[in-house]
Each structure stands twice: as C-alpha cells, then as structure tokens.
Amino acid sequence: MIDATTFSVSGERFTVVYRIHESATVAREIADNICVEQTIEFPEVLIQDDDIRRHVIGQVQQWDDIDTSTFDATISYAVETSGYTLTQLMNVMYGNASLFPQVKVQSFELPAALSDCFAGPRFGIAGLRRLFDRPTGPLLMTALKPQGLSAEALAEQANQFALGGIDIVKDDHGLANQPFAPFRERVAHCAAAVRRANEETGGRTVYAPMLSGPSEQLMEDAHFALEQGAGAFLLAPGLIGFDAARRIAAADEFPVPMIGHPAMLGSYVVSPHNGYSHGAMFGQLMRLIGMDASIFPNYGGRFSFSKHACQEVAASCLGAFNGYATIFPTPGGGMTLDRLPELSAFYGEDVMFLIGGNLHRQGTTLAESSRAMRAKASTL
Amino acid sequence: MIDATTFSVSGERFTVVYRIHESATVAREIADNICVEQTIEFPEVLIQDDDIRRHVIGQVQQWDDIDTSTFDATISYAVETSGYTLTQLMNVMYGNASLFPQVKVQSFELPAALSDCFAGPRFGIAGLRRLFDRPTGPLLMTALKPQGLSAEALAEQANQFALGGIDIVKDDHGLANQPFAPFRERVAHCAAAVRRANEETGGRTVYAPMLSGPSEQLMEDAHFALEQGAGAFLLAPGLIGFDAARRIAAADEFPVPMIGHPAMLGSYVVSPHNGYSHGAMFGQLMRLIGMDASIFPNYGGRFSFSKHACQEVAASCLGAFNGYATIFPTPGGGMTLDRLPELSAFYGEDVMFLIGGNLHRQGTTLAESSRAMRAKASTL
C-alpha cells in the first residue's frame, strides 16, 4: 500500500474521447485501464481511498455505444496531471495508450486553465485573409520542387509562382539542407525572388521555407529565414516534434503564419483502430500548437484519405475549439486545376488549395499556370 | 519539363526495406511511388534523363516475395537526400510514406558517410556493465510512482530501491512538472536520496529523471538534473521528438546513460501493415539516436506485444548495426519477480529488467523487495 496522500487540486479537468474497438465487456475493462495507465501507471489496488485515487486517476465520464463492437469512452483527467505543458498533456492523452491496438483518440476538450497555456494560431483564417487581402474565396499555395534543383532554379520557380499570384509559395517538405540547394542559399534566393515579384505586381505572396534542421540549429534557422524575408514557416511536427513546432509558432520573435505538414504523422491516422482521428490530429492538435493552416492529403489523390476523413479534418479546423482561431484546411497531394470547382463545393469557402506538380503540367510558364489557378479560384 | 540538371554525388546510398501488403502488381506500383514520393514528390514524367533522375529518385534494389500478398522492397537513396541530419533521414525514410496504409519500414542500412553523422550510444551494453560493475547477468531498473506522491515520498522510494541494489531508478514517465512533485524539487530530492543510499552501501545505483519539459526549457532541465547528481536520463522520443532526444544524447555536456521510452510510439508499431517494425523502432532508431537502453512492453504483460515482437526488439538492440554499440533491451510493463527465470531464458544474458508496481506488491519494504529481485537476478 502507498501511504494515503492528500493535496488540493483546482477541480478543473480535461477530457479525451477514446474510441475503443472491442466487445462491450472488454471495452469497459480497457477504459478502466486507460484511467490508470495514463496517470498513475501503478496497481490500483495499492492506492488507498485518498487524493491520488480521487484526483489523479482518470475518470470515465461518459459512455457511448457506437455499435456492438465500438464504444466511445470519455475520460477526464485533472489539469494538474498535464503539468500545463504540451508534451505532458499529449503523454496523458495518449502516451502509453498508443500501445493499445484498439484505442484511438477521437477528440479532446480542454478547460480554460489548460487552453490558456497554449497561444494557438496567431493568424488563423481571419488573419491570413487580412494578410493576403483576400476577404473571400480560397487561398492558394504551391511548392518548390523537385529536390535536386539548385537554389537559383528553385528561386526562379518562386518568382514565377509569385508573379502568378499564388498566396503562399512553400518549400517542398523534402527540401532540407541538401548539397543541391543548401538551406541558407535556398532561403535567401527564394525570399528575394518572391520579394522581386511582389515589387513588380504589388502582390503579397509569401515564401514559406521548410524548417527541419537539427534541434541545435532550428531556432537559428528560423531567425535566418525571417531575416531573409521569409513570410511564413513550414513545420512538420511529426519530424521536429510537436513541442518544437509549438515553440516556434508561439514565439513572438516569429510573427509569421505557420503551416503544418503531415510528414511522419500518417501512422497516427491510417489505422481505423489506433492513433488519433483525422480531426484530432490535423485539426485540434495543429490548432493547439499554433498552425494557421493544416496540410493533409486530399481524397482522390495519391494518398489514402477518404472523403469522410477530409470532411472531418475541415470540420475540426473550422469548428469551435476553446476560442482558438479557426485555420485553413489545406488539401494537397496530387491535386489538379480541374478539380478546383468540385473541391470548392466540397470544402466551402474557407479552404487553401495546395497544388504542386500539376502547375508544371500545364505546358505554359509557371506564372501563367499560376494565373490560371488564380483565375479559376476567383470564379469559385 | 524541368530543365535537365547536373550535379555530382558521392555515390553512397542508404537503403530502407519496406514491407508492402498488397497484390504483387499493386505492390510494385507502390514501391515505384515510394521512390518518387520520398524524394522529388513530383510528376516523374516531367523529369528528364538527368542527374535528378539518376541520383535523387529512389531506386528499388531488391525485391523479395514474403507471401502472395506481402513483399519486401529494398529501396536505396543517395545519402545527399538526407542532408546528413536525423530529421531529414527519417523524412526520406518514411515522411509521406507514413500516409500509405500498406507500407511498413522493416529495417534500414546506412553507409558510413551517414552513420558517421550520428554518435549512437555512448555507453551501450559494455559501458553500462562497467558503470554498474555488473560484468554478467541482467541489469535491473525500476520506476518511482505513482504520480500524486510528493517529491519527498518519491525520494524515499528512490532511497529504498537504491539500498536494495537496483541499478537504475527512473522516474515514472508520467512524472513531469506537476504541482504534486515539481520537476526541480523531485530531481533534487531523488538524486540526493540515491546518493545517500550509495554512500551507505557502496553501491552504484543511478537516478534517471524523465526529461519531458517544454522545448524552451529542455536543455536547462537536463543541466539542472546533471548538477543535482542524476546519473542517467529518461527520454521519450515520441513525446519530445527524435531529434531532441538525439541532441541530448549526443551532447558531450551530458556524459550519462540515456534510456529510451516508448510513449506515443505505439501507433508506429501496433499495425501489422503500417509504421515501423518493432526492431526498426525500438532497436535501430533508438540506437541511432543514442539510447543505451530501450524500454518496450514485455509480452504477456498488460500491453500487446507478441513474443515474436519482443524477440525482434532484442535482436535489433543486440545485432550488428554500423558499428554502433549494442544496447540493453529493457522489457517492462506488468512485469513480476516470478517471471524473471522465464524471461531470462527468453532474452538471454544481455537484458535489463524493468519492474515497477510489482516491487510494491511483495508485502515488504521496497529495499527488501529490491534485494529479492537482485538475489533472483544473480541466480539467473
């Protein structure tokens, strides 16, 4: 037995909805296990009738039958268990539970005591619409690629895209610090190329370099990019860590839009029975860490997301969540110009379209194919 | 078309074995897609017969039929695509491919040009055996818990475990900076408690605090812990990011053993068809980022790992891998004293046993149950 322990807590709790794929009896057992595993990770029988039992162990607050082998357990935890940090919040939410093959985080809710600890998106939809002076209609994004081009060649692309009126010209997420186009050289050239185009057109295009450098260098890279004139950052929390992405987004020294990329996050969503729901991952978590746009693979492209999954992401980017700004769902991956009307009808007005390779397939200059994309978007 | 591009590369390539669960025809298509997706992420038809095609696009080097719907594609990539950093190496290996539900990384191989960029484990098995003066037999680890105890109560546990001869006394991975036992207070008390016990017994027990603080504070936390006398660090790459863990492990300023924890990594291994193999995740990646011991859920405990999965982890901790030191497979999770003989036979001599809650169930002092564990281990 552990000595009876007393302490006071605020009484504020956050909740996580776990979808459990099992028979009813086993699902109940798993829910009880989650309450223990995610908090005390200790034989419950050795805990007395004390404040650890009352406050630290999770509590099943609600139970919903989805079907005969699918149940939603809403479990609440004292905010104190999170230590008021993102990393530990995610640890309580799903640290060891990620090892349970039949448990998936559907969604979560935070009390103000916890959500106040995270700044969330700095711009969001309203802020990006002001920044780009696009009060209505979809925003447009494209990517500099392929890897292997020189910094100059990528910058020439950036210039063309900006001349054509694309809002955000981002690095391909695979551009890091390769010898073909080293980070500093590429960022300097591409930022300058976008600036030249804006001066020519009076446009507001921004260049978003990928920040994926080593932990030791990441903040320095971000400073360098900002000094060179980068107007947004591309961050992949699956690669650099959720908390590293949050740190950059929350820092007042980087007052630019943040774009979340799904690299390495696929394994959290592709299983129907484990991981996070598409909405929790690409909506809630991306907003929590301060992304202003969330890239995800569009349905019908070369990835696996269903229409339903894409709808869920969009709903979670656009729905109410602790007063955080809504953010742009940004479908990409094998997107084509012809699909813009269909996708516009599907996603509605608040969407950012990411079209990469297809702009190169139009048989015209990139400036012209970008203008065609912009023209098409303006009719939507 | 992209202008034909020329550059020179070293010719050195790293390889990744992807296990693809599909029909033979579709599997071949997916392998070809991976070659493109993980590198240029661009319509291949727009690439000329140039150095991008020759060197940047991945190449299927080998094809193995596992069964009629399972195939291993060994794909090689130019080392230059990795930018010689961990984050980008993992991005090429599995960034966007993580979104393919039927693609799993089985293993990977690095040429010296790449493995030389990562220090790997500082101690490994040989180093830890010297550190603890345990030339043979299993090493022993336990955890301070449950969350909710005060720093003093946790320190009292630490003292008892150390008196009983446990080699590594770690924080429960859920201990962060909660008000019950704030990080600095807990680390100071626990490190001192272990030191007192060592002075009394002449033992060499080390205390391993969990480092999961916010990105802004993580290095400062590590310095504080070291100054207080922490003798090892507990790191969860799934929580703080793989590269943050690598950074701490590689830093000469932290010359202590590193222990890898699987929190939030479950979703990468529980699916048979997506993610990483157990060996690639808990063996290869943990060694690459410099962990000296790799904690994973033992078979027959409260988690899901099969005997086969545990064998795979152990083999990957102990096998040849680019000259990196071998590391201790560290099974934990619902482990009991009675299972030590069985587990010792299963894992062999080079294993670290992590027993947590069970030491509290013995109805004796923690020092006595620790001594019982040590006595049992010495007969194995």
PDB file of C-alpha atoms in Angstrom, chain A residues 176-368:
ATOM      1  CA  ALA A 176      16.269  20.417 -46.087  1.00  0.00           C
ATOM      2  CA  ASN A 177      19.962  21.241 -46.200  1.00  0.00           C
ATOM      3  CA  GLN A 178      20.993  19.072 -49.125  1.00  0.00           C
ATOM      4  CA  PRO A 179      24.078  19.984 -51.166  1.00  0.00           C
ATOM      5  CA  PHE A 180      21.879  20.571 -54.231  1.00  0.00           C
ATOM      6  CA  ALA A 181      20.352  23.697 -52.676  1.00  0.00           C
ATOM      7  CA  PRO A 182      21.696  24.300 -49.146  1.00  0.00           C
ATOM      8  CA  PHE A 183      19.223  25.783 -46.687  1.00  0.00           C
ATOM      9  CA  ARG A 184      20.699  29.264 -46.326  1.00  0.00           C
ATOM     10  CA  GLU A 185      21.396  29.688 -50.005  1.00  0.00           C
ATOM     11  CA  ARG A 186      17.937  28.475 -50.972  1.00  0.00           C
ATOM     12  CA  VAL A 187      16.100  30.583 -48.426  1.00  0.00           C
ATOM     13  CA  ALA A 188      17.995  33.733 -49.371  1.00  0.00           C
ATOM     14  CA  HIS A 189      17.388  33.231 -53.087  1.00  0.00           C
ATOM     15  CA  CYS A 190      13.732  32.240 -52.812  1.00  0.00           C
ATOM     16  CA  ALA A 191      12.796  35.011 -50.394  1.00  0.00           C
ATOM     17  CA  ALA A 192      14.464  37.551 -52.672  1.00  0.00           C
ATOM     18  CA  ALA A 193      12.744  36.116 -55.756  1.00  0.00           C
ATOM     19  CA  VAL A 194       9.313  36.427 -54.140  1.00  0.00           C
ATOM     20  CA  ARG A 195      10.086  39.977 -52.993  1.00  0.00           C
ATOM     21  CA  ARG A 196      11.064  40.971 -56.544  1.00  0.00           C
ATOM     22  CA  ALA A 197       7.811  39.573 -57.887  1.00  0.00           C
ATOM     23  CA  ASN A 198       5.751  41.388 -55.254  1.00  0.00           C
ATOM     24  CA  GLU A 199       7.504  44.653 -56.101  1.00  0.00           C
ATOM     25  CA  GLU A 200       6.606  44.111 -59.730  1.00  0.00           C
ATOM     26  CA  THR A 201       2.970  43.153 -59.199  1.00  0.00           C
ATOM     27  CA  GLY A 202       2.093  44.862 -55.930  1.00  0.00           C
ATOM     28  CA  GLY A 203       1.158  41.385 -54.702  1.00  0.00           C
ATOM     29  CA  ARG A 204       1.503  39.921 -51.237  1.00  0.00           C
ATOM     30  CA  THR A 205       2.885  36.450 -51.897  1.00  0.00           C
ATOM     31  CA  VAL A 206       4.918  34.975 -49.068  1.00  0.00           C
ATOM     32  CA  TYR A 207       7.654  32.381 -49.168  1.00  0.00           C
ATOM     33  CA  ALA A 208       7.471  29.615 -46.555  1.00  0.00           C
ATOM     34  CA  PRO A 209      10.729  27.694 -46.072  1.00  0.00           C
ATOM     35  CA  MET A 210      10.683  24.226 -44.534  1.00  0.00           C
ATOM     36  CA  LEU A 211      12.254  24.287 -41.075  1.00  0.00           C
ATOM     37  CA  SER A 212      13.539  20.811 -40.343  1.00  0.00           C
ATOM     38  CA  GLY A 213      17.103  21.422 -39.280  1.00  0.00           C
ATOM     39  CA  PRO A 214      18.774  19.719 -36.339  1.00  0.00           C
ATOM     40  CA  SER A 215      17.425  20.598 -32.912  1.00  0.00           C
ATOM     41  CA  GLU A 216      20.628  22.528 -32.131  1.00  0.00           C
ATOM     42  CA  GLN A 217      20.087  24.780 -35.138  1.00  0.00           C
ATOM     43  CA  LEU A 218      16.349  25.024 -35.569  1.00  0.00           C
ATOM     44  CA  MET A 219      15.812  28.381 -33.868  1.00  0.00           C
ATOM     45  CA  GLU A 220      18.825  29.866 -35.638  1.00  0.00           C
ATOM     46  CA  ASP A 221      17.452  28.620 -38.970  1.00  0.00           C
ATOM     47  CA  ALA A 222      14.116  30.262 -38.198  1.00  0.00           C
ATOM     48  CA  HIS A 223      15.825  33.555 -37.383  1.00  0.00           C
ATOM     49  CA  PHE A 224      17.870  33.393 -40.541  1.00  0.00           C
ATOM     50  CA  ALA A 225      14.781  32.710 -42.648  1.00  0.00           C
ATOM     51  CA  LEU A 226      12.906  35.610 -41.084  1.00  0.00           C
ATOM     52  CA  GLU A 227      15.816  37.990 -41.636  1.00  0.00           C
ATOM     53  CA  GLN A 228      15.976  36.972 -45.270  1.00  0.00           C
ATOM     54  CA  GLY A 229      12.314  37.822 -45.684  1.00  0.00           C
ATOM     55  CA  ALA A 230      10.517  34.506 -45.360  1.00  0.00           C
ATOM     56  CA  GLY A 231       6.849  35.362 -44.798  1.00  0.00           C
ATOM     57  CA  ALA A 232       5.686  32.073 -43.289  1.00  0.00           C
ATOM     58  CA  PHE A 233       7.216  28.857 -41.931  1.00  0.00           C
ATOM     59  CA  LEU A 234       6.513  25.259 -42.928  1.00  0.00           C
ATOM     60  CA  LEU A 235       6.704  22.903 -39.950  1.00  0.00           C
ATOM     61  CA  ALA A 236       6.218  19.136 -39.713  1.00  0.00           C
ATOM     62  CA  PRO A 237       5.519  18.264 -36.081  1.00  0.00           C
ATOM     63  CA  GLY A 238       5.934  14.566 -36.898  1.00  0.00           C
ATOM     64  CA  LEU A 239       9.536  15.292 -37.864  1.00  0.00           C
ATOM     65  CA  ILE A 240      10.737  18.001 -35.475  1.00  0.00           C
ATOM     66  CA  GLY A 241       8.377  17.149 -32.609  1.00  0.00           C
ATOM     67  CA  PHE A 242       5.055  18.732 -31.663  1.00  0.00           C
ATOM     68  CA  ASP A 243       6.606  20.813 -28.944  1.00  0.00           C
ATOM     69  CA  ALA A 244       9.353  22.195 -31.172  1.00  0.00           C
ATOM     70  CA  ALA A 245       6.650  23.282 -33.630  1.00  0.00           C
ATOM     71  CA  ARG A 246       4.623  24.834 -30.808  1.00  0.00           C
ATOM     72  CA  ARG A 247       7.680  26.695 -29.559  1.00  0.00           C
ATOM     73  CA  ILE A 248       8.377  28.294 -32.927  1.00  0.00           C
ATOM     74  CA  ALA A 249       4.733  29.164 -33.505  1.00  0.00           C
ATOM     75  CA  ALA A 250       4.325  30.673 -30.038  1.00  0.00           C
ATOM     76  CA  ALA A 251       7.496  32.778 -30.134  1.00  0.00           C
ATOM     77  CA  ASP A 252       6.792  36.490 -30.552  1.00  0.00           C
ATOM     78  CA  GLU A 253      10.056  36.756 -32.438  1.00  0.00           C
ATOM     79  CA  PHE A 254       8.454  34.898 -35.358  1.00  0.00           C
ATOM     80  CA  PRO A 255       5.293  36.871 -36.145  1.00  0.00           C
ATOM     81  CA  VAL A 256       4.544  34.984 -39.380  1.00  0.00           C
ATOM     82  CA  PRO A 257       1.963  32.358 -40.350  1.00  0.00           C
ATOM     83  CA  MET A 258       2.760  28.736 -39.569  1.00  0.00           C
ATOM     84  CA  ILE A 259       1.850  25.896 -41.890  1.00  0.00           C
ATOM     85  CA  GLY A 260       1.560  22.371 -40.528  1.00  0.00           C
ATOM     86  CA  HIS A 261       2.738  19.432 -42.667  1.00  0.00           C
ATOM     87  CA  PRO A 262       1.707  15.781 -42.108  1.00  0.00           C
ATOM     88  CA  ALA A 263       5.088  14.066 -42.720  1.00  0.00           C
ATOM     89  CA  MET A 264       5.570  11.071 -40.370  1.00  0.00           C
ATOM     90  CA  LEU A 265       2.080  11.601 -38.906  1.00  0.00           C
ATOM     91  CA  GLY A 266       0.399   9.105 -41.218  1.00  0.00           C
ATOM     92  CA  SER A 267       0.808   6.216 -38.790  1.00  0.00           C
ATOM     93  CA  TYR A 268      -1.299   8.122 -36.249  1.00  0.00           C
ATOM     94  CA  VAL A 269      -4.301   8.267 -38.551  1.00  0.00           C
ATOM     95  CA  VAL A 270      -4.302   5.475 -41.140  1.00  0.00           C
ATOM     96  CA  SER A 271      -5.377   2.728 -38.737  1.00  0.00           C
ATOM     97  CA  PRO A 272      -9.114   2.761 -38.060  1.00  0.00           C
ATOM     98  CA  HIS A 273      -8.493   1.391 -34.572  1.00  0.00           C
ATOM     99  CA  ASN A 274      -5.399   3.116 -33.202  1.00  0.00           C
ATOM    100  CA  GLY A 275      -3.897   6.600 -33.188  1.00  0.00           C
ATOM    101  CA  TYR A 276      -5.808   9.848 -33.452  1.00  0.00           C
ATOM    102  CA  SER A 277      -8.842  10.614 -35.552  1.00  0.00           C
ATOM    103  CA  HIS A 278      -8.128  12.726 -38.605  1.00  0.00           C
ATOM    104  CA  GLY A 279      -9.901  15.637 -36.922  1.00  0.00           C
ATOM    105  CA  ALA A 280      -7.981  15.368 -33.647  1.00  0.00           C
ATOM    106  CA  MET A 281      -4.622  15.199 -35.441  1.00  0.00           C
ATOM    107  CA  PHE A 282      -4.978  17.597 -38.368  1.00  0.00           C
ATOM    108  CA  GLY A 283      -7.498  19.929 -36.768  1.00  0.00           C
ATOM    109  CA  GLN A 284      -7.282  20.045 -32.988  1.00  0.00           C
ATOM    110  CA  LEU A 285      -3.598  19.289 -32.432  1.00  0.00           C
ATOM    111  CA  MET A 286      -2.489  21.549 -35.285  1.00  0.00           C
ATOM    112  CA  ARG A 287      -4.524  24.411 -33.836  1.00  0.00           C
ATOM    113  CA  LEU A 288      -3.299  23.736 -30.339  1.00  0.00           C
ATOM    114  CA  ILE A 289       0.335  24.045 -31.438  1.00  0.00           C
ATOM    115  CA  GLY A 290      -0.386  27.240 -33.362  1.00  0.00           C
ATOM    116  CA  MET A 291      -0.559  26.250 -37.027  1.00  0.00           C
ATOM    117  CA  ASP A 292      -2.568  28.678 -39.200  1.00  0.00           C
ATOM    118  CA  ALA A 293      -3.072  26.152 -41.980  1.00  0.00           C
ATOM    119  CA  SER A 294      -3.028  22.368 -41.878  1.00  0.00           C
ATOM    120  CA  ILE A 295      -1.874  20.422 -44.922  1.00  0.00           C
ATOM    121  CA  PHE A 296      -3.377  16.983 -45.418  1.00  0.00           C
ATOM    122  CA  PRO A 297      -3.747  14.578 -48.344  1.00  0.00           C
ATOM    123  CA  ASN A 298      -6.865  15.280 -50.317  1.00  0.00           C
ATOM    124  CA  TYR A 299      -9.297  12.480 -51.168  1.00  0.00           C
ATOM    125  CA  GLY A 300      -8.968  11.041 -54.624  1.00  0.00           C
ATOM    126  CA  GLY A 301      -5.288  11.941 -54.832  1.00  0.00           C
ATOM    127  CA  ARG A 302      -2.338   9.584 -54.498  1.00  0.00           C
ATOM    128  CA  PHE A 303      -2.885   9.028 -50.769  1.00  0.00           C
ATOM    129  CA  SER A 304      -5.498   7.180 -48.822  1.00  0.00           C
ATOM    130  CA  PHE A 305      -7.741   9.701 -47.146  1.00  0.00           C
ATOM    131  CA  SER A 306     -11.478   9.193 -47.657  1.00  0.00           C
ATOM    132  CA  LYS A 307     -13.950  11.995 -48.294  1.00  0.00           C
ATOM    133  CA  HIS A 308     -15.187  11.428 -44.788  1.00  0.00           C
ATOM    134  CA  ALA A 309     -11.693  11.851 -43.322  1.00  0.00           C
ATOM    135  CA  CYS A 310     -11.177  15.083 -45.260  1.00  0.00           C
ATOM    136  CA  GLN A 311     -14.529  16.396 -44.075  1.00  0.00           C
ATOM    137  CA  GLU A 312     -13.523  15.571 -40.530  1.00  0.00           C
ATOM    138  CA  VAL A 313     -10.249  17.492 -40.880  1.00  0.00           C
ATOM    139  CA  ALA A 314     -12.015  20.505 -42.350  1.00  0.00           C
ATOM    140  CA  ALA A 315     -14.696  20.452 -39.636  1.00  0.00           C
ATOM    141  CA  SER A 316     -12.031  20.281 -36.950  1.00  0.00           C
ATOM    142  CA  CYS A 317     -10.044  23.165 -38.491  1.00  0.00           C
ATOM    143  CA  LEU A 318     -13.198  25.272 -38.719  1.00  0.00           C
ATOM    144  CA  GLY A 319     -15.209  24.320 -35.642  1.00  0.00           C
ATOM    145  CA  ALA A 320     -15.283  25.905 -32.197  1.00  0.00           C
ATOM    146  CA  PHE A 321     -12.264  24.897 -30.078  1.00  0.00           C
ATOM    147  CA  ASN A 322     -11.544  26.789 -26.901  1.00  0.00           C
ATOM    148  CA  GLY A 323     -11.666  30.165 -28.575  1.00  0.00           C
ATOM    149  CA  TYR A 324      -8.667  29.313 -30.775  1.00  0.00           C
ATOM    150  CA  ALA A 325      -8.734  30.909 -34.212  1.00  0.00           C
ATOM    151  CA  THR A 326     -10.084  28.712 -36.989  1.00  0.00           C
ATOM    152  CA  ILE A 327      -7.441  27.666 -39.510  1.00  0.00           C
ATOM    153  CA  PHE A 328      -7.293  26.813 -43.194  1.00  0.00           C
ATOM    154  CA  PRO A 329      -7.790  23.169 -44.068  1.00  0.00           C
ATOM    155  CA  THR A 330      -5.222  22.760 -46.835  1.00  0.00           C
ATOM    156  CA  PRO A 331      -5.815  19.719 -49.009  1.00  0.00           C
ATOM    157  CA  GLY A 332      -2.902  18.737 -51.218  1.00  0.00           C
ATOM    158  CA  GLY A 333      -1.298  15.722 -52.841  1.00  0.00           C
ATOM    159  CA  GLY A 334      -1.963  15.005 -56.478  1.00  0.00           C
ATOM    160  CA  MET A 335      -4.339  17.971 -56.792  1.00  0.00           C
ATOM    161  CA  THR A 336      -5.246  19.279 -60.235  1.00  0.00           C
ATOM    162  CA  LEU A 337      -6.624  22.573 -61.546  1.00  0.00           C
ATOM    163  CA  ASP A 338      -9.741  20.887 -62.991  1.00  0.00           C
ATOM    164  CA  ARG A 339     -10.782  19.668 -59.583  1.00  0.00           C
ATOM    165  CA  LEU A 340     -10.983  23.161 -58.041  1.00  0.00           C
ATOM    166  CA  PRO A 341     -14.747  23.604 -58.634  1.00  0.00           C
ATOM    167  CA  GLU A 342     -15.545  20.164 -57.195  1.00  0.00           C
ATOM    168  CA  LEU A 343     -13.249  20.732 -54.217  1.00  0.00           C
ATOM    169  CA  SER A 344     -14.566  24.209 -53.647  1.00  0.00           C
ATOM    170  CA  ALA A 345     -18.092  22.816 -53.448  1.00  0.00           C
ATOM    171  CA  PHE A 346     -16.870  20.107 -51.097  1.00  0.00           C
ATOM    172  CA  TYR A 347     -14.808  22.240 -48.688  1.00  0.00           C
ATOM    173  CA  GLY A 348     -16.698  25.518 -48.903  1.00  0.00           C
ATOM    174  CA  GLU A 349     -15.102  28.934 -48.968  1.00  0.00           C
ATOM    175  CA  ASP A 350     -12.612  28.613 -46.133  1.00  0.00           C
ATOM    176  CA  VAL A 351     -10.015  26.400 -47.722  1.00  0.00           C
ATOM    177  CA  MET A 352      -6.466  26.743 -49.007  1.00  0.00           C
ATOM    178  CA  PHE A 353      -5.642  24.674 -52.079  1.00  0.00           C
ATOM    179  CA  LEU A 354      -2.153  23.268 -52.334  1.00  0.00           C
ATOM    180  CA  ILE A 355      -1.299  22.413 -55.925  1.00  0.00           C
ATOM    181  CA  GLY A 356       2.247  21.391 -56.684  1.00  0.00           C
ATOM    182  CA  GLY A 357       3.258  19.245 -59.624  1.00  0.00           C
ATOM    183  CA  ASN A 358       0.095  19.963 -61.604  1.00  0.00           C
ATOM    184  CA  LEU A 359       1.090  23.583 -62.195  1.00  0.00           C
ATOM    185  CA  HIS A 360       4.133  22.228 -64.046  1.00  0.00           C
ATOM    186  CA  ARG A 361       1.963  20.083 -66.312  1.00  0.00           C
ATOM    187  CA  GLN A 362       0.071  22.932 -67.955  1.00  0.00           C
ATOM    188  CA  GLY A 363       2.559  23.432 -70.811  1.00  0.00           C
ATOM    189  CA  THR A 364       2.884  27.133 -70.036  1.00  0.00           C
ATOM    190  CA  THR A 365       5.189  29.180 -67.818  1.00  0.00           C
ATOM    191  CA  LEU A 366       4.638  28.713 -64.111  1.00  0.00           C
ATOM    192  CA  ALA A 367       3.481  32.330 -63.910  1.00  0.00           C
ATOM    193  CA  GLU A 368       0.795  31.594 -66.483  1.00  0.00           C
TER     194      GLU A 368
END
